[in-house]
Coordinates of C-alpha atoms and ligand atoms in Angstrom, one line a residue:
M1 CA 8.3 3.5 36.2
S2 CA 9.5 0.9 33.8
G3 CA 9.4 -2.9 33.6
P4 CA 9.8 -5.8 34.0
M5 CA 6.3 -5.9 35.3
L6 CA 4.8 -7.8 38.2
L7 CA 1.2 -8.0 37.2
P8 CA -0.5 -11.2 38.2
G9 CA -1.3 -12.6 34.7
V10 CA -4.1 -13.6 32.5
T11 CA -6.8 -14.4 35.0
G12 CA -6.7 -10.8 36.3
L13 CA -7.1 -12.1 39.8
N14 CA -4.4 -11.2 42.3
G15 CA -5.2 -13.9 44.7
S16 CA -7.1 -11.9 47.2
G17 CA -10.3 -11.6 45.2
Q18 CA -9.5 -8.2 43.8
Q19 CA -9.6 -7.8 40.1
T20 CA -6.6 -6.3 38.4
T21 CA -7.6 -3.3 36.4
L22 CA -5.9 -1.9 33.2
G23 CA -6.3 1.7 32.3
V24 CA -6.5 3.4 28.9
M25 CA -6.2 7.1 28.1
G26 CA -8.7 7.8 25.4
G27 CA -12.2 6.4 24.7
G28 CA -12.3 6.0 20.9
Q29 CA -12.7 2.8 18.9
L30 CA -9.1 1.7 19.5
G31 CA -9.7 2.0 23.3
R32 CA -12.9 0.1 22.9
M33 CA -11.1 -2.8 21.2
F34 CA -8.3 -2.7 23.8
V35 CA -10.9 -2.8 26.6
Q36 CA -12.7 -5.8 24.9
A37 CA -9.4 -7.7 24.6
A38 CA -8.4 -7.0 28.2
Q39 CA -11.8 -8.1 29.4
A40 CA -11.6 -11.3 27.4
M41 CA -8.4 -12.1 29.4
G42 CA -10.1 -11.4 32.7
Y43 CA -9.0 -7.8 33.5
F44 CA -11.2 -5.0 34.6
T45 CA -10.8 -1.8 32.7
V46 CA -10.9 1.9 33.2
V47 CA -11.1 4.5 30.5
L48 CA -10.3 8.2 30.9
D49 CA -12.1 10.3 28.3
P50 CA -14.1 13.5 28.7
D51 CA -16.8 12.3 26.3
V52 CA -19.6 10.8 28.3
I53 CA -20.6 8.5 25.5
S54 CA -17.2 7.5 24.1
P55 CA -17.0 4.1 22.3
A56 CA -14.6 2.7 24.9
G57 CA -16.3 4.3 27.9
L58 CA -19.6 2.6 26.9
V59 CA -18.0 -0.9 27.3
S60 CA -15.5 -0.4 30.1
H61 CA -16.1 -1.3 33.8
Y62 CA -15.1 2.2 34.8
H63 CA -15.2 5.5 32.9
I64 CA -13.5 8.6 34.3
K65 CA -15.1 11.5 32.5
T66 CA -12.5 14.3 32.9
D67 CA -10.1 16.1 30.7
Y68 CA -6.8 14.3 30.1
L69 CA -4.9 16.8 32.2
D70 CA -7.4 17.0 35.0
E71 CA -5.5 16.2 38.2
Q72 CA -8.4 14.5 39.9
G73 CA -9.1 12.4 36.9
L74 CA -5.4 11.3 36.7
V75 CA -5.4 10.5 40.5
Q76 CA -8.6 8.4 40.1
L77 CA -7.0 6.6 37.2
M78 CA -3.8 5.8 39.1
Q79 CA -5.8 4.6 42.1
R80 CA -7.9 2.3 40.0
C81 CA -5.4 0.7 37.7
A82 CA -2.3 -1.4 37.8
A83 CA -0.9 -0.1 34.5
V84 CA -1.9 2.4 31.8
T85 CA -1.9 2.5 28.0
T86 CA -3.1 5.0 25.5
E87 CA -5.2 4.8 22.4
F88 CA -4.5 8.0 20.5
E89 CA -1.3 9.9 20.0
N90 CA -2.6 13.3 21.0
V91 CA -3.0 12.3 24.7
P92 CA -0.9 15.1 26.3
A93 CA 2.5 13.8 27.1
P94 CA 2.6 15.6 30.5
A95 CA -0.4 13.5 31.5
L96 CA 1.5 10.3 30.6
R97 CA 4.5 11.6 32.4
T98 CA 2.4 12.1 35.6
L99 CA 1.0 8.6 35.3
G100 CA 4.4 7.1 34.3
A101 CA 5.9 8.3 37.6
V102 CA 3.6 6.0 39.6
R103 CA 2.3 3.3 37.3
P104 CA 3.8 1.3 34.5
T105 CA 2.8 3.3 31.4
A106 CA 3.2 1.8 27.9
P107 CA 3.9 3.4 25.6
G108 CA 5.8 5.9 27.7
A109 CA 5.5 9.7 27.6
D110 CA 8.8 10.2 25.7
A111 CA 7.9 7.8 22.9
V112 CA 4.5 9.4 22.5
A113 CA 6.0 12.9 22.6
V114 CA 8.2 11.9 19.6
A115 CA 5.2 10.6 17.6
Q116 CA 3.1 13.6 18.5
D117 CA 5.4 16.0 16.7
R118 CA 6.4 15.5 13.1
I119 CA 9.6 17.5 13.6
Q120 CA 10.8 15.2 16.4
E121 CA 9.4 12.2 14.6
K122 CA 11.4 12.8 11.5
A123 CA 14.6 13.5 13.5
H124 CA 14.1 10.2 15.3
L125 CA 13.5 8.3 12.1
A126 CA 16.7 9.8 10.6
R127 CA 18.6 8.7 13.8
S128 CA 17.2 5.2 13.3
G129 CA 18.7 5.2 9.9
V130 CA 15.5 4.8 7.9
P131 CA 14.7 6.9 4.9
V132 CA 12.0 9.5 5.1
A133 CA 10.6 11.9 2.4
P134 CA 12.9 14.8 1.8
Y135 CA 11.5 17.6 4.0
A136 CA 12.2 21.0 5.6
V137 CA 11.1 22.3 9.0
I138 CA 9.0 25.5 8.7
E139 CA 8.7 27.4 12.0
T140 CA 9.6 30.9 10.7
R141 CA 8.9 33.1 7.6
A142 CA 12.6 32.9 6.8
Q143 CA 12.5 29.1 6.7
L144 CA 9.4 29.3 4.5
D145 CA 11.2 31.6 2.1
G146 CA 14.3 29.4 2.1
V147 CA 12.8 26.0 1.2
P148 CA 14.7 24.3 -1.5
D149 CA 13.1 24.0 -5.0
N150 CA 13.2 20.2 -4.9
L151 CA 10.5 20.1 -2.2
L152 CA 7.9 21.5 -4.5
P153 CA 5.4 20.2 -5.4
G154 CA 5.1 19.2 -1.8
I155 CA 2.7 18.7 1.1
L156 CA 2.7 21.1 4.0
K157 CA 1.8 19.3 7.2
T158 CA 1.3 20.7 10.7
A159 CA 3.9 19.4 13.1
R160 CA 1.2 18.5 15.7
L161 CA -2.4 17.3 15.9
G162 CA -2.9 16.1 12.3
Y163 CA -4.8 12.9 11.6
D164 CA -6.8 11.5 8.6
G165 CA -5.2 14.0 6.3
K166 CA -6.3 17.0 8.5
G167 CA -3.7 19.8 8.9
Q168 CA -2.2 19.1 5.4
V169 CA -2.2 21.2 2.3
R170 CA -0.8 20.2 -1.1
C171 CA 1.3 23.0 -2.7
S172 CA 2.5 23.0 -6.3
N173 CA 4.5 26.3 -6.1
R174 CA 5.9 28.9 -3.7
A175 CA 2.8 31.1 -3.9
E176 CA 0.6 28.2 -2.8
L177 CA 3.1 27.3 -0.1
V178 CA 2.9 30.8 1.4
A179 CA -0.9 30.8 1.2
A180 CA -1.0 27.3 2.8
W181 CA 1.2 28.3 5.7
D182 CA -1.0 31.4 6.3
A183 CA -4.1 29.2 6.1
L184 CA -2.5 27.0 8.8
K185 CA -2.0 30.1 10.9
G186 CA 1.8 29.9 10.8
V187 CA 2.0 27.0 13.2
P188 CA 5.2 24.9 13.1
C189 CA 5.0 22.6 10.0
V190 CA 7.1 20.4 7.8
L191 CA 7.1 20.6 4.1
E192 CA 7.5 17.2 2.5
Q193 CA 8.4 16.6 -1.1
M194 CA 5.4 15.0 -3.0
L195 CA 6.6 11.5 -3.8
P196 CA 5.4 9.2 -6.6
L197 CA 3.7 6.4 -4.6
A198 CA 3.2 3.0 -6.1
A199 CA 1.5 1.8 -2.8
E200 CA 1.3 2.4 0.9
C201 CA 1.8 -0.2 3.6
S202 CA 2.2 -0.4 7.3
V203 CA 3.9 -2.7 9.8
I204 CA 2.6 -3.3 13.4
V205 CA 5.1 -4.5 16.0
A206 CA 4.7 -5.2 19.7
R207 CA 7.6 -4.8 22.0
G208 CA 7.7 -5.9 25.6
W209 CA 9.4 -4.5 28.7
D210 CA 12.2 -7.0 28.2
G211 CA 12.8 -5.8 24.6
A212 CA 11.2 -8.9 23.0
C213 CA 9.6 -7.8 19.7
V214 CA 7.0 -9.5 17.5
N215 CA 5.3 -8.3 14.4
F216 CA 2.5 -8.8 11.9
A217 CA 3.3 -9.0 8.2
P218 CA 3.0 -5.7 6.3
Q219 CA -0.5 -4.7 5.3
L220 CA -1.2 -3.0 2.0
N221 CA -3.2 0.2 2.6
L222 CA -5.4 2.3 0.3
H223 CA -6.2 5.8 1.4
R224 CA -9.0 8.0 0.0
A225 CA -9.0 11.7 0.7
G226 CA -6.3 11.1 3.3
I227 CA -8.3 8.5 5.2
L228 CA -7.6 4.8 5.2
A229 CA -10.2 3.0 3.1
V230 CA -9.0 -0.5 2.4
T231 CA -6.4 -2.8 4.0
E232 CA -5.2 -6.0 2.2
A233 CA -3.4 -8.5 4.4
Y234 CA -2.2 -11.7 2.8
D235 CA 0.9 -13.4 1.5
G236 CA 2.0 -11.9 -1.8
N237 CA 0.4 -8.5 -1.1
M238 CA 3.8 -6.9 -1.7
P239 CA 7.2 -8.1 -2.9
Q240 CA 9.0 -10.3 -0.3
A241 CA 12.2 -8.1 -0.3
L242 CA 10.2 -4.9 0.5
S243 CA 8.2 -6.7 3.1
E244 CA 11.4 -7.9 4.9
H245 CA 12.9 -4.4 4.6
A246 CA 9.7 -2.8 6.2
I247 CA 9.7 -5.2 9.1
A248 CA 13.4 -4.7 9.9
A249 CA 12.9 -0.9 9.7
S250 CA 9.9 -1.0 12.0
K251 CA 11.7 -3.1 14.6
K252 CA 14.7 -0.8 14.5
I253 CA 12.5 2.2 15.1
A254 CA 10.8 0.6 18.1
E255 CA 14.2 -0.5 19.5
E256 CA 15.8 2.9 19.1
L257 CA 12.9 4.5 20.9
G258 CA 13.1 1.9 23.7
Y259 CA 9.4 1.4 22.9
V260 CA 7.1 -0.7 25.0
G261 CA 3.6 -1.5 23.5
V262 CA 2.1 -1.7 20.1
L263 CA 3.6 0.5 17.4
C264 CA 2.5 1.0 13.8
V265 CA 4.9 2.3 11.2
E266 CA 3.4 3.6 7.9
F267 CA 5.5 3.4 4.7
F268 CA 5.4 4.7 1.2
V269 CA 6.4 2.3 -1.6
L270 CA 7.8 4.4 -4.3
A271 CA 7.1 4.0 -8.0
E272 CA 9.7 1.6 -9.4
G273 CA 12.4 3.3 -11.5
S274 CA 11.4 6.9 -10.5
P275 CA 14.3 9.2 -9.6
E276 CA 12.9 9.4 -6.0
A277 CA 13.0 5.6 -5.7
I278 CA 16.5 5.5 -7.0
A279 CA 17.6 8.2 -4.6
L280 CA 15.7 6.9 -1.5
G281 CA 15.7 3.2 -2.0
G282 CA 12.1 2.2 -2.9
L283 CA 10.6 2.4 0.6
V284 CA 10.4 5.4 2.9
V285 CA 8.8 5.8 6.3
N286 CA 5.8 8.1 6.4
E287 CA 5.0 8.2 10.1
M288 CA 4.5 6.1 13.1
A289 CA 1.5 5.7 15.5
P290 CA 2.3 4.8 19.1
R291 CA -0.7 2.5 19.5
P292 CA -2.7 -0.2 17.6
H293 CA -3.7 1.1 14.1
N294 CA -6.7 1.1 11.9
S295 CA -4.7 -1.0 9.3
G296 CA -4.3 -3.7 11.9
H297 CA -8.0 -4.2 12.7
Y298 CA -8.1 -7.3 10.4
T299 CA -5.9 -9.1 13.0
L300 CA -9.0 -9.5 15.2
D301 CA -10.5 -11.9 12.7
A302 CA -7.6 -13.2 10.7
C303 CA -4.8 -13.8 13.2
D304 CA -4.3 -16.1 16.3
V305 CA -3.4 -13.0 18.4
S306 CA -4.8 -9.6 17.6
Q307 CA -3.0 -6.2 17.8
F308 CA -5.2 -5.4 20.8
E309 CA -4.3 -8.6 22.6
L310 CA -0.7 -7.7 22.0
Q311 CA -1.4 -4.3 23.6
V312 CA -2.7 -6.1 26.7
R313 CA 0.2 -8.5 26.8
T314 CA 2.8 -5.8 26.4
L315 CA 1.2 -3.7 29.1
A316 CA 0.7 -6.5 31.5
G317 CA 4.2 -8.0 31.0
L318 CA 2.8 -11.2 29.6
P319 CA 4.7 -13.3 27.1
L320 CA 4.7 -12.2 23.5
T321 CA 4.4 -14.8 20.8
Q322 CA 4.9 -14.2 17.1
P323 CA 1.4 -13.8 15.7
R324 CA 0.3 -16.2 13.0
Q325 CA -2.2 -15.1 10.3
H326 CA -4.6 -18.0 9.7
S327 CA -6.7 -16.4 6.9
P328 CA -6.1 -14.0 4.1
A329 CA -8.0 -10.8 4.9
V330 CA -9.4 -7.6 3.4
M331 CA -10.6 -4.8 5.7
L332 CA -13.0 -2.1 4.6
N333 CA -13.5 1.0 6.7
L334 CA -17.1 2.0 7.3
L335 CA -17.2 5.8 7.3
G336 CA -20.1 8.0 8.3
D337 CA -20.7 8.7 4.7
L338 CA -22.6 5.4 4.5
W339 CA -25.2 6.7 6.9
V340 CA -25.5 10.4 6.2
D341 CA -28.5 10.3 3.9
G342 CA -30.4 8.6 6.7
A343 CA -30.3 5.1 5.2
T344 CA -29.1 2.1 7.2
P345 CA -26.3 0.3 5.4
A346 CA -27.3 -3.0 3.8
W347 CA -26.0 -5.2 6.7
H348 CA -28.4 -8.1 6.0
K349 CA -27.0 -8.5 2.5
V350 CA -23.4 -8.0 3.5
L351 CA -23.6 -10.4 6.4
A352 CA -25.0 -13.0 4.0
L353 CA -21.6 -13.2 2.3
P354 CA -19.2 -15.8 3.7
G355 CA -16.4 -14.7 5.9
V356 CA -17.7 -11.2 6.7
H357 CA -17.0 -9.9 10.2
L358 CA -18.8 -6.7 11.1
H359 CA -17.4 -4.4 13.8
L360 CA -19.3 -1.2 14.8
Y361 CA -17.9 1.1 17.4
G362 CA -21.1 2.2 19.1
K363 CA -20.9 5.8 17.8
L364 CA -24.3 7.4 18.0
K365 CA -23.8 10.0 15.4
A366 CA -22.5 9.5 11.8
S367 CA -20.8 12.3 9.9
K368 CA -18.8 12.4 6.7
G369 CA -15.4 10.8 7.1
R370 CA -16.1 9.7 10.7
K371 CA -14.9 6.1 11.3
M372 CA -18.0 4.3 12.4
G373 CA -16.8 0.7 12.1
H374 CA -15.0 -1.7 9.8
L375 CA -15.7 -4.9 8.1
T376 CA -13.1 -7.7 7.7
V377 CA -13.5 -10.4 5.0
T378 CA -11.6 -13.6 5.7
A379 CA -11.3 -16.4 3.2
V380 CA -9.2 -19.4 2.3
T381 CA -7.4 -17.6 -0.5
P382 CA -6.6 -13.9 -1.2
E383 CA -8.6 -14.0 -4.4
V384 CA -11.8 -15.0 -2.6
A385 CA -11.2 -12.5 0.2
R386 CA -10.8 -9.8 -2.4
S387 CA -13.8 -10.8 -4.5
T388 CA -16.1 -11.1 -1.4
A389 CA -14.8 -7.7 -0.2
L390 CA -15.6 -6.2 -3.6
Q391 CA -19.1 -7.6 -3.4
A392 CA -19.5 -6.1 0.1
A393 CA -18.2 -2.8 -1.1
T394 CA -20.7 -2.7 -4.0
L395 CA -23.6 -3.5 -1.6
L396 CA -22.5 -0.7 0.7
G397 CA -21.8 1.9 -2.0
I398 CA -18.0 1.9 -1.3
A399 CA -15.9 2.5 -4.4
A400 CA -14.1 -0.6 -5.8
F401 CA -10.4 -1.0 -5.2
Ligands
ATP1 P1 -3.1 9.4 9.6 O1 -4.6 9.3 9.8 O2 -2.5 8.2 9.0 O3 -2.4 9.8 10.9 P2 -2.2 11.9 8.6 O4 -3.2 13.0 8.6 O5 -1.1 11.9 9.7 O6 -2.9 10.5 8.5 P3 -0.2 11.3 6.5 O7 -0.2 9.9 6.8 O8 1.0 12.1 6.7 O9 -1.5 12.0 7.2 O10 -0.7 11.5 5.0 C1 -2.0 11.1 4.6 C2 -1.9 10.5 3.2 O11 -1.5 11.5 2.3 C3 -0.8 9.4 3.1 O12 -1.4 8.2 3.5 C4 -0.6 9.5 1.6 O13 -1.6 8.9 0.8 C5 -0.6 11.0 1.3 N1 0.8 11.6 1.5 C6 1.3 12.1 2.6 N2 2.5 12.5 2.5 C7 2.9 12.3 1.2 C8 4.0 12.5 0.4 N3 5.1 13.1 0.9 N4 4.0 12.2 -0.9 C9 2.9 11.6 -1.5 N5 1.7 11.4 -0.8 C10 1.7 11.7 0.5
MG2 MG1 -0.9 8.5 8.0

């Protein structure tokens, strides 16, 4: 089913005393922040996630604890809610297709299916006319043997189910490539040329059922070991021309997909003057996420409308207004590494710094690399936001940036 939608609006009351309920597939931290935004606007929420103590399930009105493809679970979800969204891209597309046949579902199964598979994703990006890293599809031994020399050194990435750098192997030569594909058990992959990165950024757009599209300004992202570590969001974080280019490309990608919901597009900024930058034009799309994104968490504290409120608005067919960022912001991810030696992070000291907003996701167990929460620092100027964030990082034992 597709829009325009007829949901009753921000009070969540349909006039007969029954609360309108919004559903989300997936119970992670993104689902939790969606649920919190929906509840703030008066909606009831229902989460479907097999994990009995999922971050979103813990704060939602209803929690259906079944597998994503469980028929009974999907029926319960459909009965409970007026519309459904998703919070992680590996929700099985067939489940979204089932839901989409009877309830407005945003993003839709087709868009999610594209984002779930790097091979389809790259083909879509190429169709949208945006540059991507030179790559080859590897599904057979013959394709592996036939990769052109210019793709090495490169990164072999599984076509499906990768996240936070998992399912990726860097290869400097053909011998390493063969070993890497074997190590990945010969699943379908893409080999991407290793590009000289000057920086990474992302753009978050929200597109409604009527095609209206709004966006946040590009965020500058620092990854460590394949995981987002720091996001810097303020005027001047990247050259104006690149910023405009990234926004235009992101909107084009959303439009070409007929996308409804919040979409994040991740970009590589190539080292100026490098042969790759000359050949590809300075900015290439890395990948897209069909949902709010870790790099957009600062919008909760630094913008008049957050990415999660936009997810609620797109889903419920409410008006979209162009978000305005009122404070420069720096976001630090809080990974399980901060807890693993048993110590509690120095929250008292960190919260004594001005403009610090602590978000923890209610995860009961910390492990290395697990996203436990984030911290956003807002300030009047980018310089102050950065220096306060650096102080917080030092207090927490996070490396300087
Ligand atoms: P995510 O958690 O963002 O979904 P992922 O596991 O899908 O991560 P990618 O975004 O593909 O992984 O890659 C992770 C990081 O590895 C990138 O942010 C970038 O720092 C680096 N990287 C990936 N591809 C390339 C490339 N072609 N050239 C240089 N660096 C790259
Ligand atoms: Mg990525």
